[in-house]
XYZ file of N, CA, C and O in Angstrom:
448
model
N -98.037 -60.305 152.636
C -98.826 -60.421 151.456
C -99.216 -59.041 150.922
O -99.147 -58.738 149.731
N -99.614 -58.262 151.862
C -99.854 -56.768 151.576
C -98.805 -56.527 150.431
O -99.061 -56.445 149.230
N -97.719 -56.441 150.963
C -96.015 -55.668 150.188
C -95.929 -56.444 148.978
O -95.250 -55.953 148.076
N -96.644 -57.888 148.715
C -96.681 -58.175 147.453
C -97.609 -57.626 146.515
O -97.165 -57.140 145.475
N -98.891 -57.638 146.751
C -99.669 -56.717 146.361
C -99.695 -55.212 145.882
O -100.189 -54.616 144.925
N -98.987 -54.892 146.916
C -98.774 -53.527 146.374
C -97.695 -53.709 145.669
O -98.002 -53.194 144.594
N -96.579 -54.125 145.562
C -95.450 -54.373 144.486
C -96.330 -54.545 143.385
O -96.486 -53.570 142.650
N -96.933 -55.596 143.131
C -97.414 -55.993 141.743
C -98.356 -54.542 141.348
O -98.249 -54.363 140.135
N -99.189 -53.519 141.958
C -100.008 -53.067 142.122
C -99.121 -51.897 141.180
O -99.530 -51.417 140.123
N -97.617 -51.527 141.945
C -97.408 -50.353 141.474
C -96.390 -50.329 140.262
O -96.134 -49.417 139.475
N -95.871 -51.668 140.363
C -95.295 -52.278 139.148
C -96.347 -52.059 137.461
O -96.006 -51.871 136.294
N -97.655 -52.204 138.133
C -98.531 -52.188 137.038
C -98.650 -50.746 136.535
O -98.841 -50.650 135.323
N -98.572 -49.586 137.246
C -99.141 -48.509 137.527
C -97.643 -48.232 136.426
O -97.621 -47.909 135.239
N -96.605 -48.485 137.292
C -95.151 -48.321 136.666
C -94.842 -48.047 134.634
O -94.556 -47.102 133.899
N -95.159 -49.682 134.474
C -95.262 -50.212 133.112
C -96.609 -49.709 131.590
O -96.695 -49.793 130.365
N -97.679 -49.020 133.201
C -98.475 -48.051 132.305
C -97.745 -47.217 131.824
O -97.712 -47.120 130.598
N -97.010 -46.440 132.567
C -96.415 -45.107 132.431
C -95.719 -45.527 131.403
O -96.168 -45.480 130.258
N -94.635 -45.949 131.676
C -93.698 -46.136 130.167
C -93.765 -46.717 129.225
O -92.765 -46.854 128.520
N -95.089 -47.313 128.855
C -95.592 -47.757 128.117
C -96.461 -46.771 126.883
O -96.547 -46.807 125.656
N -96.974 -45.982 127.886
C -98.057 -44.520 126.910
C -96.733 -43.728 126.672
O -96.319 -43.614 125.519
N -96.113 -43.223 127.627
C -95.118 -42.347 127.184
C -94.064 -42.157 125.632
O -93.787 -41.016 125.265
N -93.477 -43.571 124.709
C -93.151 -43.255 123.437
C -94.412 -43.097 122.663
O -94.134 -42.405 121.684
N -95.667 -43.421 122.655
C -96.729 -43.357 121.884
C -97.629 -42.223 121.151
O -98.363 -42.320 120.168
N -97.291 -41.033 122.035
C -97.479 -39.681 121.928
C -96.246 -39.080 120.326
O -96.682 -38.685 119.245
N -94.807 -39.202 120.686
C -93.924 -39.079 119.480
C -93.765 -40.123 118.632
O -92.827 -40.016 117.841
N -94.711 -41.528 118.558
C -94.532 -42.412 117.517
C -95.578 -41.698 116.491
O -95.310 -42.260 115.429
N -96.250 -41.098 116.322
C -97.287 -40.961 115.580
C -96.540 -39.944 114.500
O -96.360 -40.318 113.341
N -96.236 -38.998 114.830
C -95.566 -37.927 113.674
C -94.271 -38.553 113.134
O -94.231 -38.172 111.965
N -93.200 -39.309 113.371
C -92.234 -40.381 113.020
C -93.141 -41.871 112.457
O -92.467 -42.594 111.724
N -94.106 -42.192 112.652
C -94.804 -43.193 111.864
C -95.209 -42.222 110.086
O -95.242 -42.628 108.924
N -95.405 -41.086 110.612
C -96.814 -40.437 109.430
C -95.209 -40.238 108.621
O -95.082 -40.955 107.628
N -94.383 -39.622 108.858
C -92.954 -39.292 108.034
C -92.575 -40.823 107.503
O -92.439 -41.127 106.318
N -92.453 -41.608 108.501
C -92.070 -42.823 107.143
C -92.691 -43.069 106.200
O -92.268 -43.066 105.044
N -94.443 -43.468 106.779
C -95.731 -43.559 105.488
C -95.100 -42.472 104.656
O -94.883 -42.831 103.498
N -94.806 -41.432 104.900
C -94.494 -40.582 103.535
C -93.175 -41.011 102.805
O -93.093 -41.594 101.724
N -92.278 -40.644 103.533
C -90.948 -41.722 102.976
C -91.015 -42.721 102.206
O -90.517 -42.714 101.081
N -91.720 -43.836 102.773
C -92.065 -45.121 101.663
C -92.846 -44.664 100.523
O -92.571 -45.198 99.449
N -93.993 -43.565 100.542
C -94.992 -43.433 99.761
C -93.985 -42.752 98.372
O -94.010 -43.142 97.205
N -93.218 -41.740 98.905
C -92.009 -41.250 98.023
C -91.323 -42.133 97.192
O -91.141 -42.031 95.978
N -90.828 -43.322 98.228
C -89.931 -44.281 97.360
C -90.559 -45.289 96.389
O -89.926 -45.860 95.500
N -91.987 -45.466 96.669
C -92.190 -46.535 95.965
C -92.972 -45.594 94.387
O -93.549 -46.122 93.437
N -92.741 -44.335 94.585
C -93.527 -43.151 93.419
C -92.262 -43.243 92.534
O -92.368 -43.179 91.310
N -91.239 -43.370 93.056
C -90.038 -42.855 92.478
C -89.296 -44.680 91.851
O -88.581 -44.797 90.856
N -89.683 -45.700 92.646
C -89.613 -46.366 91.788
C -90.434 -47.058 90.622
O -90.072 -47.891 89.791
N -91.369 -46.587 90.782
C -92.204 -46.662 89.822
C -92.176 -45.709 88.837
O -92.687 -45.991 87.753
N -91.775 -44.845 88.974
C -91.370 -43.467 87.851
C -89.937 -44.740 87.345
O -90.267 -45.227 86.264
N -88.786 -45.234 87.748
C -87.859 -45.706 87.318
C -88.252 -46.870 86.526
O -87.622 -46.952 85.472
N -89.074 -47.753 86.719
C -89.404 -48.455 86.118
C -90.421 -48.847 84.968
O -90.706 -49.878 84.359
N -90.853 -47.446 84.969
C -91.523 -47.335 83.735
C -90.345 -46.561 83.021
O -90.202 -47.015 81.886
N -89.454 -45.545 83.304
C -88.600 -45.235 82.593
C -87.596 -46.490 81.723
O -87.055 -46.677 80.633
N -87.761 -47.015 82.789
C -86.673 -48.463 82.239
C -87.429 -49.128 81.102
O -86.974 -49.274 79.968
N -88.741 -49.554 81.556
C -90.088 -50.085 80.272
C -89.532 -49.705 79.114
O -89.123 -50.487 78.256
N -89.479 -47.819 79.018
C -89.642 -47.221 77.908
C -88.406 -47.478 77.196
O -88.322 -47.632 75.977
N -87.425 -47.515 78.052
C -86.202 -47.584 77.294
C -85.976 -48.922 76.642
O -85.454 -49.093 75.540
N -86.610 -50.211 77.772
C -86.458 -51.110 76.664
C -87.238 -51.338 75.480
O -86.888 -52.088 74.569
N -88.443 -50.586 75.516
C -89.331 -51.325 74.017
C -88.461 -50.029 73.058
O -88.550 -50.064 71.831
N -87.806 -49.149 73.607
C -87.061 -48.186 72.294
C -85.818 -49.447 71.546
O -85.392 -49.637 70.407
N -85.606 -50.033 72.766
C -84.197 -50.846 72.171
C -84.742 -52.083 71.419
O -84.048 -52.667 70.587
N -85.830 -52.416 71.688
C -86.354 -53.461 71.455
C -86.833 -52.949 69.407
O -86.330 -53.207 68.314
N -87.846 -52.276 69.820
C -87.715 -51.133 68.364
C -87.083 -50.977 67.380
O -87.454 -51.159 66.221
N -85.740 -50.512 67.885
C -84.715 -50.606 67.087
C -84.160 -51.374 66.528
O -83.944 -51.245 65.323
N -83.674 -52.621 67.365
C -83.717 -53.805 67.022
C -84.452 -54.639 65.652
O -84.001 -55.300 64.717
N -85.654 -54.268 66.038
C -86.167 -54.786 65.537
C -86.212 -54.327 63.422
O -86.291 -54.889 62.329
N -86.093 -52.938 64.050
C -86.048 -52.229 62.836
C -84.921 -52.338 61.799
O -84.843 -51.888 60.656
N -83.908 -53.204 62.676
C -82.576 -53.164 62.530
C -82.647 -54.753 61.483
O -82.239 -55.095 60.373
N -83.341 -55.321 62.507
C -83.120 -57.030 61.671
C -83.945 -56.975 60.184
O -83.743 -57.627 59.160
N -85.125 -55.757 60.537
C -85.973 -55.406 58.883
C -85.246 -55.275 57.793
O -85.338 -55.805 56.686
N -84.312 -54.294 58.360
C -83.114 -53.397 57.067
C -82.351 -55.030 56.678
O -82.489 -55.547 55.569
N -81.858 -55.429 57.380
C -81.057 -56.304 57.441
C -81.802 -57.423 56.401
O -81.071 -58.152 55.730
N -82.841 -57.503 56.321
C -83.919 -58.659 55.506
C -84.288 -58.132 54.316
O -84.654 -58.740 53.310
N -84.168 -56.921 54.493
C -84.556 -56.039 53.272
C -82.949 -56.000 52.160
O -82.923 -56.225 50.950
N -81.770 -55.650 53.047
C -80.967 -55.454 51.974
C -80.810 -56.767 51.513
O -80.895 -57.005 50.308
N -80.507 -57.978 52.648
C -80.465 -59.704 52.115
C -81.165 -59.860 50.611
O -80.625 -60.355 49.622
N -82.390 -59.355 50.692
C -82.933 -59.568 49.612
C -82.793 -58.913 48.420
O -83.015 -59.621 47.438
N -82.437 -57.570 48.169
C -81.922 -56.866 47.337
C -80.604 -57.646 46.986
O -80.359 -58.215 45.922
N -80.013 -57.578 47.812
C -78.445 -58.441 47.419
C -78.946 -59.809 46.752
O -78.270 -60.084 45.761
N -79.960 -60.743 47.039
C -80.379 -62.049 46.722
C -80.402 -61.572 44.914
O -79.572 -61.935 44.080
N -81.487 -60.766 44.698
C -82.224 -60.256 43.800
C -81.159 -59.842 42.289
O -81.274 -60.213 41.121
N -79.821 -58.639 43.169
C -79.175 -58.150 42.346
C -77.849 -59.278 42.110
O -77.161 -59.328 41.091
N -77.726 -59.970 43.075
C -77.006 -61.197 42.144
C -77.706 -62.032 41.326
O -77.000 -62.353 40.370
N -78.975 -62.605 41.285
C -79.454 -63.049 40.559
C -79.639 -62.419 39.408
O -79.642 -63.250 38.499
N -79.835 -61.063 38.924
C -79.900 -60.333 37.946
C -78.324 -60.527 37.103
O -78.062 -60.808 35.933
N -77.485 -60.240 38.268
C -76.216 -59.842 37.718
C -75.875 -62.030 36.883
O -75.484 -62.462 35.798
N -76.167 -62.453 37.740
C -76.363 -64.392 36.960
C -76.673 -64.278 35.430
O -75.950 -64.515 34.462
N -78.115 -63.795 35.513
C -78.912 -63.898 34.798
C -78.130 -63.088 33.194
O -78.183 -63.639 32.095
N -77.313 -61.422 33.502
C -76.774 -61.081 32.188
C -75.495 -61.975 31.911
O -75.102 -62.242 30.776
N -74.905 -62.398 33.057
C -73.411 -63.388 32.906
C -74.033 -64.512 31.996
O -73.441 -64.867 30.976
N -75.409 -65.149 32.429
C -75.991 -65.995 31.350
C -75.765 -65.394 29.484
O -75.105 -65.789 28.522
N -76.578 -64.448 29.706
C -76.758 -63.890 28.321
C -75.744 -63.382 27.488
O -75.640 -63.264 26.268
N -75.074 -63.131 28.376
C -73.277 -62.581 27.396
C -73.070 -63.848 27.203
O -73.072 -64.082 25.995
N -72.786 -65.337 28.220
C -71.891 -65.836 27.859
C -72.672 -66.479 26.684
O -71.959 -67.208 25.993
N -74.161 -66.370 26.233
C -75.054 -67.228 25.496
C -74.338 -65.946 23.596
O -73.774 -66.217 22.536
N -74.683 -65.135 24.023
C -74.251 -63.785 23.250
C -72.776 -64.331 22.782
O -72.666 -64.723 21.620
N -71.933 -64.358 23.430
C -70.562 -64.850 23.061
C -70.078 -66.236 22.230
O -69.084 -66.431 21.531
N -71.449 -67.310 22.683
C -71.059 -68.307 22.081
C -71.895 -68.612 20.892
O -71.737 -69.606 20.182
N -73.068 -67.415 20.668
C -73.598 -67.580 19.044
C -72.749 -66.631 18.593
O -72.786 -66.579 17.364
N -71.915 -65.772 19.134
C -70.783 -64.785 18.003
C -69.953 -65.935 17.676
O -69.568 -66.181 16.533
N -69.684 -66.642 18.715
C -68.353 -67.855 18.465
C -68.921 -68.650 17.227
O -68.118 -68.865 16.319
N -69.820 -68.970 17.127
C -70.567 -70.113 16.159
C -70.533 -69.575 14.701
O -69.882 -69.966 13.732
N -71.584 -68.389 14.856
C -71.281 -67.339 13.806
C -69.614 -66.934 13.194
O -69.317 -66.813 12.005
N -69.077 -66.843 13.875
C -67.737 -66.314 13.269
C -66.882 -67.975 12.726
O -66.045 -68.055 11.827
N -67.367 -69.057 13.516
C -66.789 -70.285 12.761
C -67.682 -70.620 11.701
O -67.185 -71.443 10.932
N -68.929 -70.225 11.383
C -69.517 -71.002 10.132
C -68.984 -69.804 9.143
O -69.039 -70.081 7.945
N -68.501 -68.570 9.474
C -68.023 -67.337 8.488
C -66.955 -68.316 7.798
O -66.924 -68.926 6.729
N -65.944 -68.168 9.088
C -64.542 -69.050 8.891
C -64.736 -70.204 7.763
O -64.069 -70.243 6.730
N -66.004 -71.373 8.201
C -66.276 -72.431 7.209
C -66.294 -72.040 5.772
O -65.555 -72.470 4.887
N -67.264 -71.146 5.673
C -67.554 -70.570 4.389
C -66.484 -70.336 3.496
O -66.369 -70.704 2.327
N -65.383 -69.387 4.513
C -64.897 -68.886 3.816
C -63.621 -69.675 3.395
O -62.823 -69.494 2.475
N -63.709 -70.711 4.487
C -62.219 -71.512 3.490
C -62.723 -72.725 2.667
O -61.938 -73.590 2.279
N -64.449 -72.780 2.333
C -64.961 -73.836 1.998
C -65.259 -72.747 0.282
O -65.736 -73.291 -0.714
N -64.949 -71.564 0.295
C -65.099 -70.643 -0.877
C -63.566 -70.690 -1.781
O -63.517 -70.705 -3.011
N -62.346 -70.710 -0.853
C -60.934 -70.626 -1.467
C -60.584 -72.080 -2.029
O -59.500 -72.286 -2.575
């Protein structure tokens, strides 16, 4: 019973030892990762606000893009309607010359 005792006794003594022993070099390899991660997550956060920026520029543009686009629609709406509007008046222009030049015509063979 002794030899078990002391087995378990120095077994314990054993598993101290190599147990404290990595704990001494975990600490400066722990503090380097905390920095490592602290790096990576600075740097993705620098990327992702870069990315932010780039999309509200595209977004921006876009947007500025569909304006022009609403703006000329309507100019074009506007200047065909104008351009309607003189095709009206010539052809109105053309058909009191037409009228005019047949009551001339009347006259004039209602004079011979």
């Amino acid at each position: 019973m002794k030899k078990v005792i002391a087995s378990l006794i120095a077994g314990l003594f054993a598993t101290s030892v190599f147990a404290q022993a990595p704990a001494a070099p975990a600490a400066p390899v722990a503090k380097a990762e905390a920095k490592e991660m602290k790096a990576v997550a600075k740097a993705d956060a620098k990327e992702a606000k870069a990315d932010a920026k780039a999309d509200a520029k595209v977004e921006k543009a876009h947007a500025e893009a569909k304006s022009d686009v609403a703006v000329a629609n309507a100019d074009a709406t506007k200047s065909k309607a104008k351009a309607h509007s003189k095709a009206k008046k010539a052809k109105a222009e053309a058909k009191a010359d037409k009228a005019v030049d047949n009551a001339e015509a009347k006259k004039d063979a209602a004079m011979k």
